[in-house]
Short mmCIF file of C-alpha atoms in Angstrom, two decimals:
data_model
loop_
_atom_site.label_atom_id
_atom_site.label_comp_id
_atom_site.label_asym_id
_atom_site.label_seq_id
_atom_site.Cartn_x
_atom_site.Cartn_y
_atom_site.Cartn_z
CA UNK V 1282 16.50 85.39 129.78
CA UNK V 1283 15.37 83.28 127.82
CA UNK V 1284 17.90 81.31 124.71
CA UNK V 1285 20.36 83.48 126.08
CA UNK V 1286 24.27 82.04 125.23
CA UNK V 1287 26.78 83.07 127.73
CA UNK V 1288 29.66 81.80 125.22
CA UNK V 1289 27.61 83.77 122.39
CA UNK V 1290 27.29 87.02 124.79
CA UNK V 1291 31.12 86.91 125.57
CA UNK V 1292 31.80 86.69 121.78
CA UNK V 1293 29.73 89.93 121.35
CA UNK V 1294 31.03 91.75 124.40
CA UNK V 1295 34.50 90.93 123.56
CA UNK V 1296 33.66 93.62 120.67
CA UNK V 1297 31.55 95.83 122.25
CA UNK V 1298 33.62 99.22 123.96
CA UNK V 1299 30.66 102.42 124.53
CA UNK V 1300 33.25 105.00 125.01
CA UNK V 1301 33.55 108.12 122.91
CA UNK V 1302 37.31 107.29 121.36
CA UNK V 1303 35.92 103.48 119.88
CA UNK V 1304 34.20 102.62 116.31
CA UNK V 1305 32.69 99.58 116.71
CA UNK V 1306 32.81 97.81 113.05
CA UNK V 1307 31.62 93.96 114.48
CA UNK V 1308 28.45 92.31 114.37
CA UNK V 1309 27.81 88.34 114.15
CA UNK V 1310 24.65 88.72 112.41
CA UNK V 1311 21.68 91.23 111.37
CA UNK V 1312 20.76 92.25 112.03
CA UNK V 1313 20.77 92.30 112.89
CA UNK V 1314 19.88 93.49 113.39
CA UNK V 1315 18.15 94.00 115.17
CA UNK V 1316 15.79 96.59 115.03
CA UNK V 1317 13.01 96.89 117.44
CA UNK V 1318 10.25 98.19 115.56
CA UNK V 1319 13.10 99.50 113.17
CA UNK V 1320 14.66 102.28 115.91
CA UNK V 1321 15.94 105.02 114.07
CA UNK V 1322 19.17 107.44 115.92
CA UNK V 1323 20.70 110.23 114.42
CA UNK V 1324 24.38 110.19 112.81
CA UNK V 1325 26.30 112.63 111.97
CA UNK V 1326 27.23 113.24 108.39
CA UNK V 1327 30.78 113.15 108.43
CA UNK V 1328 30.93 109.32 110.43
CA UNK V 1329 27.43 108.26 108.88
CA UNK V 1330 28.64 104.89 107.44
CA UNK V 1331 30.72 103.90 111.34
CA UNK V 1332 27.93 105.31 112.83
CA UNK V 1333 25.87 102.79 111.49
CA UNK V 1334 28.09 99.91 112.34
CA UNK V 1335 28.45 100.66 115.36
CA UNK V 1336 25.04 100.79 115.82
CA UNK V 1337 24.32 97.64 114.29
CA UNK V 1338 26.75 96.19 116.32
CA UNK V 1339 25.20 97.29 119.41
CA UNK V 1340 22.17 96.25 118.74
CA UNK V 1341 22.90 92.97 118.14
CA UNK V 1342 24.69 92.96 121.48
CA UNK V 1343 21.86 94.60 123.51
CA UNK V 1344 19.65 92.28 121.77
CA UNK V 1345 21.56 89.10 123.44
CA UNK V 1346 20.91 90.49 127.24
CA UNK V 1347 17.02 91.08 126.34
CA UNK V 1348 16.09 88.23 123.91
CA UNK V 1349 12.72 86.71 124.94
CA UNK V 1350 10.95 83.97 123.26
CA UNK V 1351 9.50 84.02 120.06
CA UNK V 1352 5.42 84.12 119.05
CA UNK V 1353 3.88 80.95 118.33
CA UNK V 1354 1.36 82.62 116.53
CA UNK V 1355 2.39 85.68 115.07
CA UNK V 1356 5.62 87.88 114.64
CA UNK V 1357 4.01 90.00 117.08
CA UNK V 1358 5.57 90.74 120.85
CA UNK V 1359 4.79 91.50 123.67
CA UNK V 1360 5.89 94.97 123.15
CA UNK V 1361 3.50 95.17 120.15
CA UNK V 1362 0.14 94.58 122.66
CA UNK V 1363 1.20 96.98 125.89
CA UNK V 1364 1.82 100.77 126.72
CA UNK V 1365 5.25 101.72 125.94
CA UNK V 1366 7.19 104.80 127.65
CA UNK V 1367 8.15 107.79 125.63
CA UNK V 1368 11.53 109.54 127.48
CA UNK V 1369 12.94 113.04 127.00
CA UNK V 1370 16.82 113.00 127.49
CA UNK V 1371 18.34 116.46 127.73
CA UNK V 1372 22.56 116.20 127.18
CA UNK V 1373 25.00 118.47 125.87
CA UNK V 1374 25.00 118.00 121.30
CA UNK V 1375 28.14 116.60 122.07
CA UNK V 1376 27.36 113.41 123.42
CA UNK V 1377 23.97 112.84 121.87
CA UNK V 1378 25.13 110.22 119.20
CA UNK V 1379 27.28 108.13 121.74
CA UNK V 1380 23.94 108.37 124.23
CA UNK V 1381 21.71 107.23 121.85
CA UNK V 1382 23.65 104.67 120.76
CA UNK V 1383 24.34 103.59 124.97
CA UNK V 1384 20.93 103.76 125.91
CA UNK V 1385 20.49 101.08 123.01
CA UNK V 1386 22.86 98.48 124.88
CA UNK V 1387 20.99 99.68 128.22
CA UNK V 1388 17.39 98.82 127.05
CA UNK V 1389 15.74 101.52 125.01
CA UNK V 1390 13.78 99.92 122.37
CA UNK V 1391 14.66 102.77 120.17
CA UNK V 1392 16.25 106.23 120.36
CA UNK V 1393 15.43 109.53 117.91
CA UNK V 1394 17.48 113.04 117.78
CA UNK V 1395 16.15 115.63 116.32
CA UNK V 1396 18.35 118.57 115.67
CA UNK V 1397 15.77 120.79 115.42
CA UNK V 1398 14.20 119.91 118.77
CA UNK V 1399 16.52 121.42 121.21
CA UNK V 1400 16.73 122.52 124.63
CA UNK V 1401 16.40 126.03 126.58
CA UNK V 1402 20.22 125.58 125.87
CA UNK V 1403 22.00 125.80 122.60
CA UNK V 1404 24.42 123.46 123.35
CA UNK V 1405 22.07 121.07 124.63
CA UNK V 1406 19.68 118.56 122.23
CA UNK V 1407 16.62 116.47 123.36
CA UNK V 1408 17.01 112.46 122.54
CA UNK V 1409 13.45 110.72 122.63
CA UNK V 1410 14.03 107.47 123.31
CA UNK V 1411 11.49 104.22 123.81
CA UNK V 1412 11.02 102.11 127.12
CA UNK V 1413 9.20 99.28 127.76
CA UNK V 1414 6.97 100.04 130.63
CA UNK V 1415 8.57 97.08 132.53
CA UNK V 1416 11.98 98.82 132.46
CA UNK V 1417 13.78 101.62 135.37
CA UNK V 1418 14.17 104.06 132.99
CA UNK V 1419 16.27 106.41 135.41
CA UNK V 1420 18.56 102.69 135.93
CA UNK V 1421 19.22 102.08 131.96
CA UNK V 1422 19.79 106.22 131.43
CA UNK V 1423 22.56 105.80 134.45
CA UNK V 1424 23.79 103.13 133.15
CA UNK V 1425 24.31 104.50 129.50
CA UNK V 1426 25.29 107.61 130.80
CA UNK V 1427 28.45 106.53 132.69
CA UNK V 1428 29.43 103.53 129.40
CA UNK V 1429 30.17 106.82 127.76
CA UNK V 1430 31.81 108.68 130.67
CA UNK V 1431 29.35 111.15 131.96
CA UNK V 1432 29.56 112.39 135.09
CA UNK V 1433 26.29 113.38 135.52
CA UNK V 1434 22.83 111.66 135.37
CA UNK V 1435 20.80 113.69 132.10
CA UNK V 1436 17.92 115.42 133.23
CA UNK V 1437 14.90 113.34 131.46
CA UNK V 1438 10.67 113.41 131.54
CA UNK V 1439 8.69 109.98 131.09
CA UNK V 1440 5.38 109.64 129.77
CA UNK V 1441 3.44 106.83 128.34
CA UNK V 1442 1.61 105.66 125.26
CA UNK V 1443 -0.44 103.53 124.14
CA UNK V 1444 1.24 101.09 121.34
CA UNK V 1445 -0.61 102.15 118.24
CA UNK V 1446 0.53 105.30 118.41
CA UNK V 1447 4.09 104.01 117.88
CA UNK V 1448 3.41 101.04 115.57
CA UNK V 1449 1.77 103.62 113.37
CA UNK V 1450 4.74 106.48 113.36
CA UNK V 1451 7.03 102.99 112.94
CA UNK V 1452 4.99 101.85 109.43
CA UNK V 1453 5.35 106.13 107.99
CA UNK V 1454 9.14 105.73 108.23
CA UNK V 1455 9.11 102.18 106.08
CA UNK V 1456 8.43 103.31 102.17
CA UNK V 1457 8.43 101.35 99.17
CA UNK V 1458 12.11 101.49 98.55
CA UNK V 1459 12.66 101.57 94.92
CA UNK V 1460 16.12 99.52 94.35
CA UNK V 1461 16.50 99.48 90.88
CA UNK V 1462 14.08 100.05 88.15
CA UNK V 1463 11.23 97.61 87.84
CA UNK V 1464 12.35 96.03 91.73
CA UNK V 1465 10.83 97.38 94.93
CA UNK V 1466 10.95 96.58 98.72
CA UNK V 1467 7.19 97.01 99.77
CA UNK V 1468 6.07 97.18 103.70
CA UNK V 1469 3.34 94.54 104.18
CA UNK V 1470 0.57 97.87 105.09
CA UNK V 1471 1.40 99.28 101.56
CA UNK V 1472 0.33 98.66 97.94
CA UNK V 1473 3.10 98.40 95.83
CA UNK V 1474 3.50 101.33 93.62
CA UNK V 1475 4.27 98.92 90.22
CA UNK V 1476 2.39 96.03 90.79
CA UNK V 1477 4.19 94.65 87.49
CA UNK V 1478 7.26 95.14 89.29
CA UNK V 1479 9.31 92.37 91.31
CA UNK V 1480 8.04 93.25 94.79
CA UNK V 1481 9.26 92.00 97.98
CA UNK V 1482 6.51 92.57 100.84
CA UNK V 1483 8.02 92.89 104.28
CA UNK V 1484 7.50 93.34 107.45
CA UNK V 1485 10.85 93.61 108.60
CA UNK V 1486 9.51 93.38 112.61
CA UNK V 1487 12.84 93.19 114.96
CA UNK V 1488 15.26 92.18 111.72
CA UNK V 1489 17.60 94.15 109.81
CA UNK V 1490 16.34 94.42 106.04
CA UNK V 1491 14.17 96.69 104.86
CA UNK V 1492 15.91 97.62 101.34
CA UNK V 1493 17.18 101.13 102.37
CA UNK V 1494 20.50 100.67 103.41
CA UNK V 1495 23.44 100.64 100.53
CA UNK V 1496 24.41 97.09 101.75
CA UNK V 1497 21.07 95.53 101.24
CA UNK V 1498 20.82 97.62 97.58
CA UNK V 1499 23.82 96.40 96.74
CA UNK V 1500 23.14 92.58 97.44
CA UNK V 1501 19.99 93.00 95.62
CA UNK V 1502 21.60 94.16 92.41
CA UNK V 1503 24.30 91.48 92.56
CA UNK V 1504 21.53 88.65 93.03
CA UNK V 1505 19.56 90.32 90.06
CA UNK V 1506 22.14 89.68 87.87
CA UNK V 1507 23.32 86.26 89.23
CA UNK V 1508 20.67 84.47 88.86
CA UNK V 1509 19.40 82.88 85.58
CA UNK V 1510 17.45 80.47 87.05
CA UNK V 1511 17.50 77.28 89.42
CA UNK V 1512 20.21 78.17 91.60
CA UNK V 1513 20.89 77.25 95.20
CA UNK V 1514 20.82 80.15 97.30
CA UNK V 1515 22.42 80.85 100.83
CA UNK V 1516 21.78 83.67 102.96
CA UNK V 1517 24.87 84.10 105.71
CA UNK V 1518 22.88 86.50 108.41
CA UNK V 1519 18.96 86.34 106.76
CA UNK V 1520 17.74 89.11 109.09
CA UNK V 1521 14.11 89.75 107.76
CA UNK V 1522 14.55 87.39 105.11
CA UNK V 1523 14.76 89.90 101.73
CA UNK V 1524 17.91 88.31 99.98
CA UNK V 1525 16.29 85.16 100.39
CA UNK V 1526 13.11 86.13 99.20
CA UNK V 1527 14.46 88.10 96.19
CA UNK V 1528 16.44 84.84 95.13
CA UNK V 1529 13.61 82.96 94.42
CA UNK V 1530 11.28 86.33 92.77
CA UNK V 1531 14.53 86.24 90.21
CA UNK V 1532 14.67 82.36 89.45
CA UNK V 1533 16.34 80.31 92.15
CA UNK V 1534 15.11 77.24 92.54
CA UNK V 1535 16.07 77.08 96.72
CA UNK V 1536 16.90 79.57 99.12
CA UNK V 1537 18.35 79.08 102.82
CA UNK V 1538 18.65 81.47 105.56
CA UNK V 1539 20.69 81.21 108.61
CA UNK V 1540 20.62 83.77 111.52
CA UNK V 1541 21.67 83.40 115.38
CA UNK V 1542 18.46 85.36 116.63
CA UNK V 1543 15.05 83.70 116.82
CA UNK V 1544 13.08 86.50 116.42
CA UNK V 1545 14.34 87.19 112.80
CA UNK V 1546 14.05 83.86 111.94
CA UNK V 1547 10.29 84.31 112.71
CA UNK V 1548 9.84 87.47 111.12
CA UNK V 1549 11.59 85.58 108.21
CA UNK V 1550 9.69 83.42 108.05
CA UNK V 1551 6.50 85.55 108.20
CA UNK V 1552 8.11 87.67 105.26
CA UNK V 1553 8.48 84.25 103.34
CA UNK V 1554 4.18 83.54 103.87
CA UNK V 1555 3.65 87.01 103.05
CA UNK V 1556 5.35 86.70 99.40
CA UNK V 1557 3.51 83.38 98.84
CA UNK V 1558 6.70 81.18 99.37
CA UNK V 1559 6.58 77.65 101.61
CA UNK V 1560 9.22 75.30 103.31
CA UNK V 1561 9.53 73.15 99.74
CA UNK V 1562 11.36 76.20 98.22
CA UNK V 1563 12.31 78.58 101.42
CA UNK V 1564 13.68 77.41 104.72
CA UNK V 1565 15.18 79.57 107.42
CA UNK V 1566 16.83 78.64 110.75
CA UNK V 1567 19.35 79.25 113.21
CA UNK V 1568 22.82 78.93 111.89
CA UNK V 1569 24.05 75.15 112.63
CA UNK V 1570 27.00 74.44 114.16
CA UNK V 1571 27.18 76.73 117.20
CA UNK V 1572 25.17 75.19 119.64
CA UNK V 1573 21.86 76.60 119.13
CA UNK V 1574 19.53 74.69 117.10
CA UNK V 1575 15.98 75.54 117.61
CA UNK V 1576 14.55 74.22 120.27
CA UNK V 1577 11.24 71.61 120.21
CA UNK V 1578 8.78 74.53 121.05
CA UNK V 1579 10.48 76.49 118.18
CA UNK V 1580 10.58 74.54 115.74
CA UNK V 1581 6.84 73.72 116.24
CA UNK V 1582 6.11 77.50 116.06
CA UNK V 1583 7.85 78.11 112.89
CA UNK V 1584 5.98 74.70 111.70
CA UNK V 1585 9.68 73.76 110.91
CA UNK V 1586 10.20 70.01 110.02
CA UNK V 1587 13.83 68.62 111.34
CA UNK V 1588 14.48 66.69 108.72
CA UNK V 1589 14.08 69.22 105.98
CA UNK V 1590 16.47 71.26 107.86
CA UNK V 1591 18.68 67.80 108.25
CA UNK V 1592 18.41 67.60 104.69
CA UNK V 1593 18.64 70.87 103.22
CA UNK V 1594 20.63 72.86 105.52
CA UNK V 1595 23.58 70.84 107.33
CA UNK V 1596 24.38 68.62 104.60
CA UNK V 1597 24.54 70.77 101.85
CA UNK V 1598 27.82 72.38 102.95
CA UNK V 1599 29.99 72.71 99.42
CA UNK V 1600 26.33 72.70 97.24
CA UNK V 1601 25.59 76.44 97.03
CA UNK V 1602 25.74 78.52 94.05
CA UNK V 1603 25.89 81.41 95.59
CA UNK V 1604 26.06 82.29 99.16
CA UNK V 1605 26.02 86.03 100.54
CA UNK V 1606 26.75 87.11 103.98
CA UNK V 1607 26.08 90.89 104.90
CA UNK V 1608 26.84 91.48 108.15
CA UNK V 1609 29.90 93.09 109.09
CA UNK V 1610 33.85 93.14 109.18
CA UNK V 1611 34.79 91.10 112.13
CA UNK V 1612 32.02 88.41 111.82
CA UNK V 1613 33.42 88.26 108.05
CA UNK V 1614 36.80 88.04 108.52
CA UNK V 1615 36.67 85.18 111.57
CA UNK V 1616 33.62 83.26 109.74
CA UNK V 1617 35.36 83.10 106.71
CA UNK V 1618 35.68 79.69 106.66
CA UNK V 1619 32.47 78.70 107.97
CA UNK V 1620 30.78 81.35 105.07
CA UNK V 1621 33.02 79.75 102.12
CA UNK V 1622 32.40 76.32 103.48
CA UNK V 1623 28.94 76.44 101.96
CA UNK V 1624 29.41 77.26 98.38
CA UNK V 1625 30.40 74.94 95.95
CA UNK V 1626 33.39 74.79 93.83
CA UNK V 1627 33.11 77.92 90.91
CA UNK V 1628 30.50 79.31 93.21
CA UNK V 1629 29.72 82.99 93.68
CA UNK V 1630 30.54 84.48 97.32
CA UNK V 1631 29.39 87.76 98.26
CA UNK V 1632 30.22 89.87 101.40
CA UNK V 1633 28.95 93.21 102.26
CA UNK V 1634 28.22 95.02 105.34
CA UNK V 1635 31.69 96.79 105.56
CA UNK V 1636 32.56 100.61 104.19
CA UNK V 1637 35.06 101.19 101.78
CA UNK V 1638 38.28 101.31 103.63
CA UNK V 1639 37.45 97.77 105.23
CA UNK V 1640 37.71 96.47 101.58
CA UNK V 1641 41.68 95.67 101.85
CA UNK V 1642 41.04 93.45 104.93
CA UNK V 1643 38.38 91.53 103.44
CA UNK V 1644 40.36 91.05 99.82
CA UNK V 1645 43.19 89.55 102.34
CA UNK V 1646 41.06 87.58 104.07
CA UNK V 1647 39.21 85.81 101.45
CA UNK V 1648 41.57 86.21 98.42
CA UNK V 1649 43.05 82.29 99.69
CA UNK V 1650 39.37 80.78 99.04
CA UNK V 1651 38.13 83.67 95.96
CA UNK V 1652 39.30 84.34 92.42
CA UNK V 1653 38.04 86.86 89.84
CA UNK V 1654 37.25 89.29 92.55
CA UNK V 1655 35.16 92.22 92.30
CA UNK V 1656 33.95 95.15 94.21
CA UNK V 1657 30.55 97.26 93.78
CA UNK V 1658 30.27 100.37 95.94
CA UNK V 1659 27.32 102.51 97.19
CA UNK V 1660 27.18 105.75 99.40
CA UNK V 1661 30.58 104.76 100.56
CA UNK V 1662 29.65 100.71 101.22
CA UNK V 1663 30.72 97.49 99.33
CA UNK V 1664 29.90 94.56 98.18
CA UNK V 1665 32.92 92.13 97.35
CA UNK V 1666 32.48 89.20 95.91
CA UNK V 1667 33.96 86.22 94.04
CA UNK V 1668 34.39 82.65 92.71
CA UNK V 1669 35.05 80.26 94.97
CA UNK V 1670 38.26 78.35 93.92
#
């Protein structure tokens, strides 16, 4: 496929276990996730926050063994223009989480229980899951099936549908989040309910970001009160682009955002247009260093000029003011360096994407580069973040 990374895909893999004893807590990047047309899965309450790493994680992997190019045009896909297939999975309520989350690594572009959609069985539960029509639906269901251990092949049904009928059910579950009073996240097909609010207009696309999850809330909120105004911003892990875009709605005079999948940078990028920002304030690429600078084709696509991203991105290592990475506890811990590397002396460093008993390992990790450390917690998630010595 294509801008697939062998070394990147073993450094995902490495992580990546589907059995029903492992919580997966790493991810390299947003979102990564990535969502694909922002799939939404089950969890169950008592394991919601893991539940949602792990997913996360695995979508980031499953991402790597599917990534095709990017739009030159549009943040649209492929998948946005063609019939899609809608499956029926029937498997025992025991198993439906790890499924779900399986048949994500396996090719479904998304996966739905609902508990209150079950089988001629009460211990049984229906998973809906989406297929693109190019995919062997009774291959990927195998295939998930026996990650997590089952001996048998589900019984499933297949139909398809045309696209609009899932773009449209995708655009009802994305809201205007409210974040904090007087500061929404606002899908691109909505009016804003304040227009004298700060709105950020998305359209989040295949990226992780849309303002609903505790980790993006909480980054928000930190930036809010950061920034006074003509800061240098860094976004560790941009996704659809919202930290960046926030950091320059509250004052900052720059913003940067790095990510490892092409896709987000484009919906990024799209998300920056959308909220009336250009290249002279906003730039986002692929993270430098690892080998996968955008390619010619890319570049041109994203009307990205080389040496702005020369410039502004690989020499301004130890310039930041404040750099935030939300992704998740392995990426943070071995990319500490790399993250901290970017912000300048006295600079703030934020890191979220982990639940609250990660928090130790991170204070460990980066209490050798932080000082005047502090921690902000939502629905069971954190934020830490500090001054760079």
């Amino acid at each position: 496929m294509t801008m697939v990374l062998n070394s990147l895909r073993g450094h995902f893999f490495k992580h990546l276990s589907c059995t029903s004893s492992t919580i997966i807590t790493g991810r390299f990047f947003t979102g990564s996730r990535v969502h694909r047309l922002i799939p939404f899965i089950h969890f169950s309450k008592s394991s919601a926050a893991q539940r949602y790493q792990h997913w996360k994680h695995i979508q980031t992997a499953a991402k790597f063994s599917t990534l095709s190019s990017p739009s030159s045009e549009t943040p649209a896909s492929d998948s946005f223009t063609s019939p899609y297939l809608s499956v029926r999975i029937c498997c025992h309520k025991d198993v439906a989480d790890m499924l779900s989350e399986a048949l994500l690594c396996f090719g479904a572009s998304s996966t739905t229980v609902d508990e209150e959609e079950s089988s001629e069985r009460s211990d049984e539960i229906i998973i809906t899951s989406i297929f693109s029509v190019c995919k062997d639906v009774k291959d990927c269901i195998s295939l998930a099936a026996d990650s997590i251990g089952l001996q048998k092949l589900p019984s499933f049904e297949v139909a398809m549908h045309d696209h609009t009928d899932w773009i449209k059910a995708t655009q009802e579950l994305f809201c205007p989040v409210e974040v904090s009073d007087g500061l929404w996240v606002v899908p691109e097909w909505t009016t804003p309910p304040d227009l004298q609010a700060t709105n950020i207009i998305l359209n989040p696309g295949l990226a992780f970001g849309t303002g609903e999850h505790p980790t993006t809330k909480l980054c928000l909120l930190l930036l809010r009160d950061l920034i006074k105004g003509g800061e240098l911003f860094l976004d560790y892990g941009t996704g659809s682009g919202v930290l960046a875009i926030a950091a320059l709605k509250f004052g900052a005079a720059f913003s940067v955002g790095f990510d490892i999948d092409p896709q987000a940078i484009t919906f990024a990028q799209y998300n920056a247009t959308l909220n009336n920002f250009g290249h002279e304030e906003l730039l986002f690429n692929l993270v430098p260093g690892k080998g996968i600078l955008p390619s010619a084709d890319f570049s041109s696509s994203m009307d990205i000029d080389q040496t702005a991203y020369d410039a502004e991105v690989l020499n301004n290592r130890g310039k930041y003011d404040i750099v935030v990475a939300n992704i998740l506890l392995n990426p943070l811990l071995e990319l500490a360096d790399q993250i901290v590397s970017y912000a300048k002396p006295g600079a703030t460093v934020a890191l979220s994407g982990i639940i609250s008993e990660q928090i130790p390992r991170i204070l460990e990790r980066y209490s050798q580069y932080l000082e005047n450390i502090t921690v902000s917690k939502m629905d069971d998630w954190a934020c830490i973040s500090g001054l760079k010595k």
